[in-house]
């Protein structure tokens, strides 16, 4: 994470609000300094480091389901990736092979032709 991440998040939040959008910050690191000082709702997706006893496939499904819940809960229509997009995050955490398997699995369960995350 860049040292000026708080400033970057504040700038992104301000830009979203200037466009009459509700920004939602999604973090994968437990950074209390960022969590306490944000002026936007915050969600957390744990990394493998946070859930070491969970098998990779279960972790991958959990992250996909968590992401889907976040997208639905906040009715997110646009994403600004300051670091990794969700597929890149998953590939980094569990590897590309499992990520591809989970992507195909999610596609089979998609509703209305829209893939679920």
PDB file of C-alpha atoms in Angstrom, residues 18-76:
ATOM      1  CA  UNK A  18     -18.840  15.525  -6.676  1.00  0.00           C
ATOM      2  CA  UNK A  19     -20.612  13.246  -9.183  1.00  0.00           C
ATOM      3  CA  UNK A  20     -23.482  12.604  -6.718  1.00  0.00           C
ATOM      4  CA  UNK A  21     -22.290   9.022  -6.148  1.00  0.00           C
ATOM      5  CA  UNK A  22     -22.041   7.176  -2.843  1.00  0.00           C
ATOM      6  CA  UNK A  23     -18.477   5.883  -2.508  1.00  0.00           C
ATOM      7  CA  UNK A  24     -17.820   2.610  -0.694  1.00  0.00           C
ATOM      8  CA  UNK A  25     -14.243   1.736   0.270  1.00  0.00           C
ATOM      9  CA  UNK A  26     -13.273  -1.956   0.172  1.00  0.00           C
ATOM     10  CA  UNK A  27     -10.049  -2.879   1.965  1.00  0.00           C
ATOM     11  CA  UNK A  28      -8.181  -6.174   2.159  1.00  0.00           C
ATOM     12  CA  UNK A  29      -5.888  -5.055   4.957  1.00  0.00           C
ATOM     13  CA  UNK A  30      -6.809  -4.368   8.565  1.00  0.00           C
ATOM     14  CA  UNK A  31      -5.715  -0.754   8.749  1.00  0.00           C
ATOM     15  CA  UNK A  32      -7.437   0.831  11.727  1.00  0.00           C
ATOM     16  CA  UNK A  33      -6.046   4.247  10.805  1.00  0.00           C
ATOM     17  CA  UNK A  34      -7.857   4.044   7.459  1.00  0.00           C
ATOM     18  CA  UNK A  35     -10.997   2.526   8.914  1.00  0.00           C
ATOM     19  CA  UNK A  36     -11.429   5.105  11.654  1.00  0.00           C
ATOM     20  CA  UNK A  37     -10.867   8.210   9.559  1.00  0.00           C
ATOM     21  CA  UNK A  38     -12.925   7.472   6.441  1.00  0.00           C
ATOM     22  CA  UNK A  39     -15.914   9.581   5.547  1.00  0.00           C
ATOM     23  CA  UNK A  40     -17.375   6.782   3.412  1.00  0.00           C
ATOM     24  CA  UNK A  41     -18.774   3.332   4.235  1.00  0.00           C
ATOM     25  CA  UNK A  42     -16.057   0.712   4.490  1.00  0.00           C
ATOM     26  CA  UNK A  43     -16.090  -3.010   3.736  1.00  0.00           C
ATOM     27  CA  UNK A  44     -13.380  -5.586   4.414  1.00  0.00           C
ATOM     28  CA  UNK A  45     -12.347  -8.642   2.394  1.00  0.00           C
ATOM     29  CA  UNK A  46      -9.774 -10.712   4.281  1.00  0.00           C
ATOM     30  CA  UNK A  47      -6.642 -12.029   2.611  1.00  0.00           C
ATOM     31  CA  UNK A  48      -5.424 -15.624   2.940  1.00  0.00           C
ATOM     32  CA  UNK A  49      -3.175 -14.382   5.716  1.00  0.00           C
ATOM     33  CA  UNK A  50      -6.272 -13.540   7.768  1.00  0.00           C
ATOM     34  CA  UNK A  51      -7.847 -16.994   7.217  1.00  0.00           C
ATOM     35  CA  UNK A  52      -4.891 -19.404   7.047  1.00  0.00           C
ATOM     36  CA  UNK A  53      -6.798 -22.557   8.039  1.00  0.00           C
ATOM     37  CA  UNK A  54      -9.407 -22.194   5.280  1.00  0.00           C
ATOM     38  CA  UNK A  55      -8.669 -24.343   2.190  1.00  0.00           C
ATOM     39  CA  UNK A  56      -7.878 -22.317  -0.952  1.00  0.00           C
ATOM     40  CA  UNK A  57     -11.070 -23.300  -2.796  1.00  0.00           C
ATOM     41  CA  UNK A  58     -13.245 -22.472   0.214  1.00  0.00           C
ATOM     42  CA  UNK A  59     -11.454 -19.172   0.642  1.00  0.00           C
ATOM     43  CA  UNK A  60     -11.948 -18.368  -3.049  1.00  0.00           C
ATOM     44  CA  UNK A  61     -15.671 -19.113  -2.830  1.00  0.00           C
ATOM     45  CA  UNK A  62     -15.931 -17.056   0.345  1.00  0.00           C
ATOM     46  CA  UNK A  63     -14.262 -14.036  -1.301  1.00  0.00           C
ATOM     47  CA  UNK A  64     -16.503 -14.334  -4.377  1.00  0.00           C
ATOM     48  CA  UNK A  65     -19.603 -14.520  -2.169  1.00  0.00           C
ATOM     49  CA  UNK A  66     -18.397 -11.648   0.015  1.00  0.00           C
ATOM     50  CA  UNK A  67     -17.752  -9.520  -3.088  1.00  0.00           C
ATOM     51  CA  UNK A  68     -21.201 -10.370  -4.465  1.00  0.00           C
ATOM     52  CA  UNK A  69     -22.808  -9.360  -1.159  1.00  0.00           C
ATOM     53  CA  UNK A  70     -20.933  -6.056  -1.141  1.00  0.00           C
ATOM     54  CA  UNK A  71     -21.969  -5.339  -4.737  1.00  0.00           C
ATOM     55  CA  UNK A  72     -25.616  -6.116  -3.946  1.00  0.00           C
ATOM     56  CA  UNK A  73     -25.721  -4.408  -0.549  1.00  0.00           C
ATOM     57  CA  UNK A  74     -24.464  -1.095  -1.905  1.00  0.00           C
ATOM     58  CA  UNK A  75     -25.898  -1.471  -5.441  1.00  0.00           C
ATOM     59  CA  UNK A  76     -22.458  -0.718  -6.867  1.00  0.00           C
TER      60      UNK A  76
END
